[in-house]
XYZ file of C-alpha atoms in Angstrom:
684
model
C -9.220 2.308 17.956
C -8.446 -0.638 20.216
C -5.716 -0.086 22.744
C -3.417 -2.560 24.420
C -2.387 -2.093 28.085
C 0.909 -0.202 28.221
C 2.920 -2.915 30.000
C 1.619 -5.680 27.740
C 2.265 -3.649 24.651
C 5.763 -2.670 25.757
C 6.567 -6.334 26.249
C 5.137 -7.137 22.809
C 7.076 -4.444 20.963
C 10.284 -5.216 22.853
C 9.828 -8.851 21.929
C 9.372 -8.067 18.239
C 12.409 -5.804 18.263
C 14.504 -8.313 20.176
C 13.648 -11.379 18.175
C 13.198 -9.956 14.699
C 15.886 -7.303 14.733
C 13.452 -4.468 14.034
C 15.217 -1.946 16.198
C 13.990 0.718 13.786
C 10.359 0.272 14.835
C 9.059 3.752 15.549
C 6.190 4.829 17.764
C 3.116 5.813 15.798
C 2.687 9.308 17.211
C 3.817 12.045 14.857
C 5.175 15.369 15.973
C 4.853 18.142 13.364
C 8.308 19.457 12.517
C 9.750 21.996 10.079
C 11.233 20.710 6.848
C 14.946 21.486 6.898
C 17.134 20.054 4.148
C 19.702 17.294 4.746
C 22.964 18.392 6.290
C 26.498 17.164 5.928
C 27.328 15.205 9.078
C 29.714 16.840 11.506
C 30.962 13.962 13.676
C 30.494 14.562 17.364
C 29.949 11.931 20.025
C 26.563 12.474 21.641
C 24.617 10.367 24.094
C 21.779 8.289 22.705
C 18.301 9.677 23.183
C 16.317 7.823 25.807
C 13.200 5.922 24.866
C 10.013 7.993 25.234
C 7.965 7.313 28.326
C 4.554 8.052 26.898
C 2.032 5.295 26.284
C 2.783 3.708 22.932
C 0.123 2.452 20.579
C -0.408 -0.858 18.861
C 1.386 -0.569 15.474
C -0.710 -3.389 14.029
C -4.064 -1.678 14.487
C -5.404 0.914 12.012
C -4.554 4.441 13.046
C -5.574 7.603 11.229
C -2.692 9.861 10.309
C -2.379 13.188 12.074
C -2.573 16.513 10.280
C 0.222 17.185 7.827
C 3.056 19.265 9.278
C 3.317 22.797 7.859
C 4.791 22.907 4.376
C 4.294 19.189 3.744
C 2.070 17.452 1.207
C 0.686 13.932 1.350
C -0.281 11.135 -1.012
C -2.814 11.255 -3.837
C -6.257 9.903 -2.871
C -7.411 10.073 -6.504
C -4.754 7.677 -7.774
C -6.200 4.368 -9.117
C -4.243 2.542 -6.408
C -5.842 4.418 -3.532
C -8.996 2.365 -2.975
C -8.445 -1.161 -4.265
C -10.482 -4.102 -3.023
C -8.853 -5.925 -0.084
C -7.971 -9.615 0.012
C -5.097 -12.045 0.274
C -5.239 -13.742 -3.121
C -8.267 -11.921 -4.562
C -7.352 -8.289 -3.870
C -8.009 -5.638 -6.482
C -5.075 -4.740 -8.706
C -3.980 -1.627 -10.577
C -1.049 -1.238 -12.930
C 0.493 1.089 -15.474
C 3.412 0.133 -17.685
C 3.697 -3.295 -16.035
C 2.118 -6.645 -16.838
C 1.677 -9.070 -13.945
C 2.691 -12.439 -15.382
C 1.908 -14.434 -12.278
C 2.187 -15.171 -8.573
C 3.833 -18.314 -7.240
C 2.370 -18.958 -3.805
C 4.617 -19.786 -0.878
C 5.291 -23.502 -0.412
C 3.332 -25.059 2.434
C 6.429 -25.428 4.618
C 6.838 -21.637 4.544
C 3.337 -20.767 5.728
C 2.011 -20.650 9.261
C -1.163 -22.320 8.008
C -3.646 -20.492 10.222
C -5.167 -17.070 10.802
C -6.492 -18.008 14.254
C -4.361 -16.750 17.171
C -5.716 -19.604 19.318
C -4.515 -22.268 16.874
C -1.906 -24.577 18.478
C 0.383 -23.840 15.514
C 0.741 -20.276 16.752
C 1.807 -21.299 20.240
C 4.146 -23.927 18.822
C 5.901 -21.336 16.670
C 6.152 -18.856 19.533
C 7.717 -21.601 21.604
C 10.273 -22.303 18.876
C 11.093 -18.602 18.821
C 11.972 -18.771 22.532
C 9.490 -16.016 23.345
C 9.745 -14.776 26.936
C 6.683 -13.772 28.922
C 4.340 -14.694 26.072
C 1.287 -14.704 28.345
C 1.565 -10.923 28.743
C 1.535 -10.252 24.984
C -1.969 -9.549 23.586
C -3.430 -12.496 21.673
C -3.749 -10.642 18.324
C -0.007 -10.006 18.431
C 0.648 -13.747 18.936
C -0.517 -14.316 15.386
C 1.425 -11.362 13.976
C 4.686 -12.481 15.589
C 4.184 -16.082 14.491
C 3.496 -14.970 10.896
C 6.705 -12.940 10.869
C 8.605 -16.205 11.254
C 7.532 -17.117 7.688
C 8.000 -13.742 5.962
C 9.586 -13.712 2.508
C 12.626 -11.444 2.300
C 15.314 -10.641 -0.257
C 16.236 -12.109 -3.658
C 19.387 -13.198 -5.498
C 19.821 -14.588 -9.019
C 22.175 -16.886 -10.895
C 21.666 -18.216 -14.412
C 18.106 -19.513 -14.611
C 17.741 -19.711 -10.837
C 16.125 -17.306 -8.392
C 16.873 -17.547 -4.668
C 14.153 -16.162 -2.395
C 15.071 -15.627 1.226
C 12.560 -16.216 3.984
C 12.711 -15.954 7.764
C 12.276 -19.753 7.707
C 14.889 -20.589 5.054
C 15.331 -20.264 1.268
C 13.260 -21.245 -1.764
C 15.001 -21.810 -5.102
C 13.056 -21.340 -8.354
C 13.668 -22.221 -11.983
C 13.000 -19.012 -13.953
C 14.132 -20.240 -17.371
C 10.575 -19.431 -18.449
C 9.739 -16.434 -16.219
C 6.007 -16.565 -16.940
C 5.985 -20.199 -15.887
C 8.547 -20.182 -13.075
C 8.709 -23.309 -10.949
C 9.883 -24.189 -7.470
C 12.984 -26.394 -7.540
C 13.663 -26.897 -3.874
C 12.928 -25.519 -0.410
C 15.665 -25.266 2.176
C 14.038 -25.139 5.615
C 16.483 -23.383 7.920
C 14.887 -20.916 10.397
C 16.656 -17.943 11.881
C 15.474 -14.828 9.991
C 15.702 -12.697 8.136
C 17.088 -14.894 5.420
C 18.849 -12.239 3.337
C 20.576 -14.114 0.464
C 23.496 -13.715 -1.933
C 24.994 -16.163 -4.411
C 28.445 -16.492 -5.954
C 29.428 -19.376 -8.229
C 28.700 -22.539 -6.212
C 28.106 -20.727 -2.917
C 24.913 -19.399 -1.331
C 25.078 -17.034 1.638
C 22.223 -16.473 4.086
C 21.824 -13.985 6.948
C 20.659 -15.257 10.338
C 19.720 -12.927 13.192
C 16.957 -14.414 15.331
C 17.797 -16.438 18.445
C 15.917 -19.506 17.157
C 18.623 -20.096 14.544
C 20.487 -23.350 15.105
C 23.805 -24.547 13.716
C 22.068 -27.585 12.218
C 19.131 -25.613 10.687
C 16.795 -27.354 13.139
C 13.257 -26.026 13.565
C 12.882 -26.725 17.287
C 14.401 -23.470 18.528
C 15.495 -23.386 22.167
C 13.729 -23.595 25.532
C 12.112 -20.316 26.529
C 13.863 -18.305 29.207
C 12.057 -17.522 32.456
C 9.902 -14.404 32.524
C 11.864 -11.207 33.271
C 11.671 -9.701 36.759
C 8.645 -7.597 37.604
C 10.694 -4.405 37.881
C 11.756 -4.815 34.250
C 8.083 -4.811 33.249
C 7.538 -1.627 35.233
C 10.259 0.114 33.286
C 12.797 0.302 36.132
C 15.207 -1.862 34.178
C 15.170 -0.588 30.625
C 17.716 -3.102 29.385
C 16.012 -5.750 27.288
C 16.727 -9.330 28.344
C 19.223 -11.202 26.177
C 18.451 -14.907 25.670
C 20.440 -17.374 27.735
C 23.575 -18.741 26.102
C 23.093 -21.853 23.958
C 26.004 -23.807 22.484
C 23.986 -24.776 19.381
C 22.610 -21.313 18.611
C 23.658 -19.702 15.342
C 23.528 -16.009 14.481
C 25.644 -14.778 11.594
C 26.107 -15.859 7.969
C 25.512 -19.405 6.735
C 27.355 -20.649 3.649
C 25.895 -23.412 1.480
C 27.387 -25.337 -1.428
C 24.802 -25.303 -4.221
C 26.688 -27.390 -6.753
C 23.648 -29.663 -6.549
C 20.970 -27.000 -6.817
C 18.287 -29.362 -5.530
C 20.275 -30.357 -2.480
C 22.198 -27.440 -0.893
C 24.739 -28.434 1.761
C 25.830 -26.150 4.585
C 29.621 -25.937 4.533
C 30.217 -23.083 6.979
C 28.443 -20.981 9.576
C 30.293 -17.839 10.629
C 29.111 -16.517 13.996
C 28.873 -12.778 14.723
C 27.984 -10.926 17.892
C 24.807 -9.240 16.602
C 23.901 -11.824 13.995
C 23.309 -10.733 10.414
C 20.240 -8.683 9.582
C 21.571 -8.182 6.080
C 24.861 -8.806 4.329
C 26.626 -7.653 1.176
C 28.735 -9.789 -1.136
C 31.939 -7.941 -2.035
C 34.106 -9.040 -4.958
C 37.603 -7.541 -5.015
C 38.720 -7.052 -8.654
C 42.288 -7.719 -7.487
C 41.565 -10.896 -5.529
C 40.387 -13.944 -7.466
C 40.868 -16.365 -4.562
C 38.384 -14.899 -2.080
C 35.114 -13.070 -1.748
C 34.132 -10.916 1.194
C 30.908 -10.440 3.125
C 30.016 -7.164 4.843
C 27.744 -8.059 7.745
C 25.180 -5.580 9.061
C 23.751 -6.557 12.449
C 20.903 -4.504 13.873
C 19.714 -6.673 16.756
C 20.929 -7.325 20.305
C 24.477 -8.368 21.170
C 24.624 -11.957 22.384
C 26.211 -12.957 25.671
C 29.980 -13.608 25.763
C 29.203 -17.029 27.257
C 27.639 -17.886 23.892
C 30.245 -16.228 21.654
C 33.521 -15.136 23.162
C 34.370 -11.468 22.896
C 30.839 -10.151 22.450
C 29.977 -7.004 24.368
C 26.977 -4.720 24.111
C 28.430 -1.997 26.313
C 28.829 1.616 25.271
C 32.305 2.553 23.977
C 33.209 4.437 27.150
C 32.688 1.237 29.131
C 34.193 -1.239 26.673
C 36.412 -0.178 23.751
C 35.863 -3.634 22.234
C 32.083 -3.288 22.086
C 30.276 -5.090 19.262
C 28.283 -1.899 18.648
C 29.430 0.867 16.299
C 30.937 -1.416 13.672
C 30.320 -3.757 10.779
C 31.915 -7.194 10.414
C 33.903 -8.393 7.403
C 34.020 -12.100 6.575
C 36.686 -13.487 4.236
C 35.565 -16.538 2.252
C 38.288 -18.588 0.495
C 36.592 -19.886 -2.660
C 38.626 -23.091 -2.675
C 37.879 -23.758 1.013
C 34.676 -21.954 2.085
C 34.644 -23.974 5.299
C 37.560 -21.777 6.401
C 35.528 -18.580 6.167
C 36.001 -16.280 9.156
C 35.636 -12.714 10.386
C 38.827 -10.843 9.489
C 38.018 -7.269 10.493
C 35.480 -5.120 12.351
C 35.667 -1.686 10.741
C 34.647 1.219 12.968
C 32.886 3.090 10.172
C 31.174 5.554 12.550
C 34.374 6.808 14.199
C 35.141 10.501 14.650
C 38.465 10.923 12.853
C 39.377 13.881 15.071
C 38.845 12.231 18.446
C 38.766 8.501 17.533
C 35.453 8.240 19.369
C 33.611 5.191 18.002
C 30.224 6.904 18.292
C 31.174 9.706 15.946
C 27.913 9.899 13.963
C 24.364 10.653 14.974
C 21.067 11.217 13.211
C 20.999 14.925 13.995
C 17.423 14.595 15.254
C 14.473 13.140 13.414
C 10.686 12.914 13.410
C 7.977 10.500 14.407
C 8.005 10.306 18.196
C 8.184 12.462 21.281
C 11.511 14.197 21.952
C 12.663 12.954 18.542
C 14.609 16.165 18.043
C 17.292 14.759 20.361
C 20.196 13.322 18.339
C 20.795 9.593 18.642
C 24.065 7.786 18.043
C 24.381 5.652 14.926
C 25.708 2.235 15.939
C 24.641 0.025 13.006
C 24.234 -0.180 9.249
C 21.075 -1.688 7.855
C 22.345 -2.220 4.330
C 25.510 -1.477 2.387
C 25.624 -1.345 -1.410
C 29.116 -1.772 -2.834
C 30.092 -0.603 -6.316
C 33.539 -2.090 -6.810
C 33.876 -0.652 -10.334
C 34.171 2.828 -8.798
C 35.702 1.754 -5.478
C 32.849 3.107 -3.365
C 30.037 1.800 -1.185
C 26.911 3.572 0.046
C 25.891 2.625 3.553
C 22.336 3.111 4.798
C 23.179 3.190 8.473
C 20.102 3.820 10.651
C 20.748 7.502 11.486
C 22.995 8.363 8.563
C 23.807 7.820 4.936
C 27.522 7.203 4.542
C 30.001 6.859 1.684
C 32.824 4.327 2.002
C 36.087 3.879 0.125
C 36.277 0.093 -0.461
C 39.441 -0.158 -2.562
C 40.774 -2.251 0.310
C 37.636 -4.343 0.941
C 38.861 -5.680 4.289
C 39.292 -2.170 5.630
C 36.585 0.132 4.237
C 37.051 3.794 5.154
C 34.278 6.351 5.565
C 34.800 9.374 3.326
C 31.515 11.184 3.935
C 28.321 11.067 5.962
C 25.021 12.921 5.896
C 21.897 13.049 8.008
C 18.405 14.337 7.365
C 15.708 15.367 9.872
C 13.099 14.099 7.397
C 14.608 10.615 7.598
C 13.725 8.183 10.349
C 15.794 5.091 9.438
C 18.309 4.987 6.577
C 17.569 1.584 5.100
C 19.116 0.855 1.669
C 20.992 2.495 -1.208
C 21.468 2.292 -4.989
C 24.048 4.033 -7.153
C 23.277 5.349 -10.608
C 25.203 3.413 -13.215
C 27.742 6.213 -13.688
C 28.208 6.501 -9.925
C 27.253 10.178 -9.786
C 24.049 9.658 -7.750
C 22.855 7.580 -4.813
C 19.222 6.821 -4.021
C 18.802 6.210 -0.274
C 15.567 4.835 1.191
C 13.965 5.691 4.527
C 12.155 2.840 6.280
C 10.082 5.088 8.534
C 8.066 2.820 10.840
C 10.367 -0.170 10.375
C 8.201 -1.723 7.682
C 5.461 -2.434 10.217
C 3.526 0.787 9.799
C 1.135 2.367 7.304
C 3.221 5.271 6.061
C 1.664 6.160 2.689
C -1.669 7.516 3.915
C -3.095 10.823 2.649
C -1.685 12.723 5.607
C 1.713 11.046 5.713
C 4.252 13.598 4.420
C 5.781 12.700 1.082
C 9.237 13.548 2.403
C 8.939 10.923 5.158
C 9.386 7.250 4.361
C 10.655 8.275 0.930
C 13.750 8.131 -1.266
C 16.382 10.822 -0.992
C 18.545 11.333 -4.066
C 22.091 12.554 -3.500
C 24.719 13.619 -5.983
C 28.219 12.141 -5.588
C 31.176 14.319 -6.480
C 34.734 14.139 -5.151
C 33.614 11.514 -2.619
C 31.008 13.859 -1.153
C 27.230 13.402 -0.922
C 25.032 16.353 -1.869
C 21.266 16.281 -1.411
C 19.158 16.851 -4.528
C 15.525 15.780 -4.029
C 12.982 13.350 -2.574
C 10.772 10.796 -4.289
C 7.876 8.893 -2.748
C 5.411 6.510 -4.338
C 2.538 8.962 -5.005
C -0.603 6.878 -4.413
C -2.399 7.047 -1.072
C -2.670 3.750 0.788
C -4.997 2.697 3.599
C -4.501 2.508 7.362
C -4.009 -1.267 7.152
C -1.314 -1.321 4.467
C 2.261 -1.315 5.697
C 3.913 0.994 3.174
C 7.288 2.707 3.092
C 10.349 2.871 0.843
C 12.120 -0.483 0.532
C 14.424 -2.465 -1.770
C 14.920 -1.837 -5.478
C 17.375 -2.051 -8.372
C 18.299 -0.286 -11.583
C 16.532 -1.123 -14.846
C 19.167 -1.029 -17.628
C 17.459 1.375 -20.011
C 20.330 3.136 -21.815
C 20.478 6.904 -21.540
C 18.320 7.042 -18.413
C 18.536 6.393 -14.674
C 15.535 4.210 -13.848
C 14.903 2.259 -10.658
C 12.250 -0.311 -9.822
C 11.425 -0.287 -6.128
C 9.285 -2.176 -3.641
C 7.013 -0.309 -1.224
C 5.611 -3.227 0.832
C 1.817 -3.064 0.456
C 2.323 0.097 -1.594
C 3.332 -2.328 -4.348
C 5.975 -1.629 -6.971
C 6.879 1.805 -8.317
C 9.294 2.560 -11.157
C 10.950 5.968 -11.024
C 13.049 7.904 -13.525
C 15.721 9.906 -11.674
C 17.802 10.905 -14.715
C 17.137 14.487 -13.684
C 17.864 14.046 -10.001
C 16.053 17.285 -9.186
C 12.792 16.059 -10.745
C 12.303 12.298 -10.294
C 8.977 10.980 -11.579
C 7.031 7.735 -11.709
C 6.845 5.928 -15.068
C 5.166 2.618 -14.113
C 3.591 0.822 -11.154
C 1.743 -2.224 -9.833
C -0.316 -2.436 -6.663
C -2.842 -4.611 -4.857
C -5.457 -3.714 -2.282
C -4.796 -4.304 1.429
C -4.521 -7.877 2.654
C -7.036 -7.118 5.399
C -9.384 -4.098 5.565
C -9.456 -3.982 9.378
C -6.070 -5.194 10.651
C -2.582 -4.343 9.432
C -1.177 -7.703 8.315
C 2.493 -7.604 7.333
C 2.706 -8.153 3.579
C 3.510 -6.593 0.238
C 6.665 -6.408 -1.848
C 9.888 -6.697 0.166
C 12.093 -6.405 -2.921
C 11.447 -5.640 -6.578
C 14.435 -6.337 -8.838
C 15.074 -6.361 -12.582
C 16.891 -9.461 -13.822
C 17.518 -10.286 -17.482
C 14.365 -8.761 -18.888
C 11.832 -9.261 -16.095
C 10.952 -7.814 -12.701
C 10.651 -10.170 -9.750
C 8.894 -9.169 -6.536
C 9.373 -10.933 -3.221
C 5.868 -10.689 -1.754
C 6.131 -11.140 2.000
C 2.850 -12.912 2.683
C 1.902 -14.423 -0.675
C 4.971 -15.659 -2.555
C 6.858 -14.590 -5.684
C 5.560 -12.092 -8.267
C 6.780 -11.935 -11.860
C 6.288 -8.810 -14.005
C 7.128 -7.576 -17.483
C 7.367 -3.963 -18.637
C 4.918 -2.674 -21.239
C 5.309 0.499 -23.348
C 3.709 3.789 -22.299
C 4.257 7.453 -23.119
C 7.059 7.331 -20.535
C 8.853 4.263 -21.922
C 8.924 2.912 -25.467
C 9.151 -0.676 -26.630
C 12.584 0.133 -28.077
C 13.778 1.226 -24.635
C 12.391 -1.953 -23.078
C 14.070 -4.062 -25.765
C 17.368 -2.273 -25.188
C 17.132 -3.028 -21.457
C 16.476 -6.685 -22.287
C 19.647 -6.734 -24.393
C 21.686 -6.498 -21.172
C 22.305 -9.946 -19.725
C 24.155 -10.884 -16.552
C 25.071 -14.327 -15.262
C 24.508 -13.449 -11.623
C 22.850 -10.681 -9.638
C 23.201 -9.680 -6.012
C 21.704 -6.202 -6.015
C 23.778 -4.883 -3.107
C 26.922 -5.889 -5.029
C 26.176 -3.442 -7.820
C 27.559 -4.266 -11.256
C 28.407 -1.687 -13.908
C 25.897 -1.952 -16.748
C 27.379 -2.125 -20.241
C 25.166 -2.056 -23.316
C 25.995 -3.948 -26.500
C 26.562 -1.839 -29.611
C 23.375 -3.171 -31.166
C 20.861 -1.273 -33.237
C 18.151 -2.054 -30.691
C 20.082 0.159 -28.269
C 20.467 2.837 -30.957
C 16.699 2.862 -31.447
C 16.230 3.488 -27.731
C 18.517 6.529 -27.918
C 16.615 7.846 -30.953
C 13.320 7.529 -29.048
C 14.777 9.473 -26.137
C 16.168 12.211 -28.375
C 12.762 12.479 -30.013
C 11.001 12.686 -26.627
C 13.308 15.442 -25.391
C 13.243 17.237 -28.782
C 17.022 17.214 -28.858
C 16.949 16.728 -32.648
C 14.549 18.118 -35.271
C 11.799 15.741 -36.497
C 13.347 15.299 -39.968
C 16.645 14.146 -38.490
C 14.851 11.750 -36.153
C 12.944 10.318 -39.126
C 16.157 9.927 -41.131
C 17.837 8.054 -38.296
C 14.856 5.769 -37.857
C 14.764 5.020 -41.595
C 18.502 4.321 -41.784
C 18.386 1.936 -38.813
C 15.343 0.157 -40.221
C 17.075 -0.281 -43.584
C 20.179 -1.719 -41.937
C 18.114 -4.214 -39.979
C 16.030 -5.138 -43.033
C 19.121 -5.764 -45.176
C 20.769 -7.869 -42.458
C 23.466 -5.232 -41.993
C 24.547 -4.858 -45.641
C 27.652 -2.804 -46.403
C 25.657 -0.014 -48.040
C 23.304 0.444 -45.093
C 26.157 0.260 -42.597
C 27.988 2.940 -44.559
C 24.887 5.148 -44.360
C 24.745 4.725 -40.575
C 28.421 5.557 -40.230
C 27.998 8.703 -42.293
C 25.429 10.021 -39.821
C 27.701 9.692 -36.776
C 29.850 12.866 -37.175
C 26.857 15.211 -37.162
C 25.561 13.529 -34.003
C 28.904 14.183 -32.318
C 28.573 17.837 -33.336
C 25.021 17.965 -31.967
C 26.317 16.613 -28.660
C 28.517 19.684 -28.300
C 25.507 21.992 -28.420
C 22.968 19.812 -26.579
C 20.745 21.637 -24.102
C 21.585 19.222 -21.249
C 24.142 16.616 -20.272
C 21.709 13.710 -20.609
C 21.058 14.462 -24.281
C 24.735 15.064 -24.945
C 25.547 11.630 -23.523
C 22.815 9.999 -25.606
C 24.016 11.652 -28.816
C 27.590 10.507 -28.293
C 26.517 6.966 -27.399
C 24.274 6.815 -30.484
C 27.100 8.043 -32.710
C 29.442 5.347 -31.368
C 26.924 2.601 -32.155
C 26.294 3.902 -35.686
C 30.027 3.938 -36.366
C 30.524 0.316 -35.288
C 27.203 -1.531 -34.858
C 27.339 -5.176 -33.816
C 25.110 -7.853 -35.272
């Protein structure tokens, strides 16, 4: 494999981390480790592990995986997804249980427009990004860094509109006809990573990179002088922070989208670390305001640029901007008055009040990785206001927060896991009894689904939630082997509202989309998928699905390099058409996935048919009873809900309630009771 000189590469990686907030980027070397199970976190302030001194490798070049650690298994090389034809727009495709309805390519303004690192466009973009010491970064990385400035990111939904974040701004689509979705408007506003949320007439966007400007300008700022030579030699390990600029913006932008084709910025709330992601929080007891939880993962800006900012360790500065999240209060009647109202210290040791009270407990993936490292940031926080809890994926830990007072969230539990490299995102089950955490091993920039990549690394970890405590249950990883040039690791997903089951659709970057059933948390399994071949067969080009979310009957994928994917579920032995139809019966007016809504199913016969299919699949009822239920429901539908057929349905409910009392598992018992309730009072 091609190698890059150590100094040049160190500068390149530091630059990517500094300017794109990818502090989770891991070295490629793997150290075989045992496979201990996740542990409950015992808070204890520990010093951060120092960066390894060994020569690091180029994460953008193909690299064969090392031998599997003892006791680990890897990905399936015989899966249909394992050896698909490469290409940008003409790659091979494989799917099961999903129909690809179409790809909307990125608008021209959101594409670099070249694949040549010597193209003047590349240097122009690097200049706008205020890249220091660019001459020392290898030319191939010039192109990679410049392309990152146009990466598609997260999604939000409202009515018939889809909002797709991008490191360069936001694109808004009309999805009234999902199979023929159309671009409505493009909002060019650089600053990465463009995480979006929407509430009523307001659009929120995360900004973290130092090229973000208050006025959404594209010119960036003048590049700082090259760092001193001793910094390049590793004598000064502190990364340079860009010079203060009065017009720089890093934080959360707020736009008025009353005119959907012409968004207007009405506020820009500055934060010390910028906003890598954010979470919209709606307080059921507060109709006048919404709240934004800000997760910053990048460097702390200079106090000359934003007063009060400090990147010091807690022992040097108790007001450090590390080891906290930021909470923004947004008055709905006056969003221009939005401001930071609290900085919760969610990593604090309750016994000692030490801010750095959590650490990762040791992890895998690089030399000396067994040394614990302090957790000083959250990557993503999913709030579930209906149950008063939030799940924080916080770099070295998964945490559980009490959010009944949204301005002052309190940590109630924390866990770590030596098989986890970077806790990235979280999803609750609809009943709130489970949390699916994702591990972004490699920071999204690495190929982590190869045959010899352990299937417990870069995977999902499913935890039970009981009495505000997290309890590990199992792992799930997309099973198909991917190539050395496909960035692949667990990323963003959402629930699919199939009644009676816990089903999540999830993006895996160039691993595509995988749909997993985790109803039985001990035995999660894949029920559908979609994947393309690698973008490039020789070089790892950042691409693939950033997010894959269900919204009102369809799945939308934010494809980093290509654009917007639209999918529809199709029936298989794992999922019937009745179950798909029941999921489509759930409609919401707005969706921000990290502000999780409680799913409620209508008491319609289409939902009843889904339950009957599930009870048939699990053999919870004898075949003759299944057939009788199916016939009774069909008769009611055929008679347009006549009194006689409704009476027949109602008469069947009591025996179903009795069956629930003797069901062989809780899932079937819940289905039987829910079916009985619908048959007693079905809606038209």
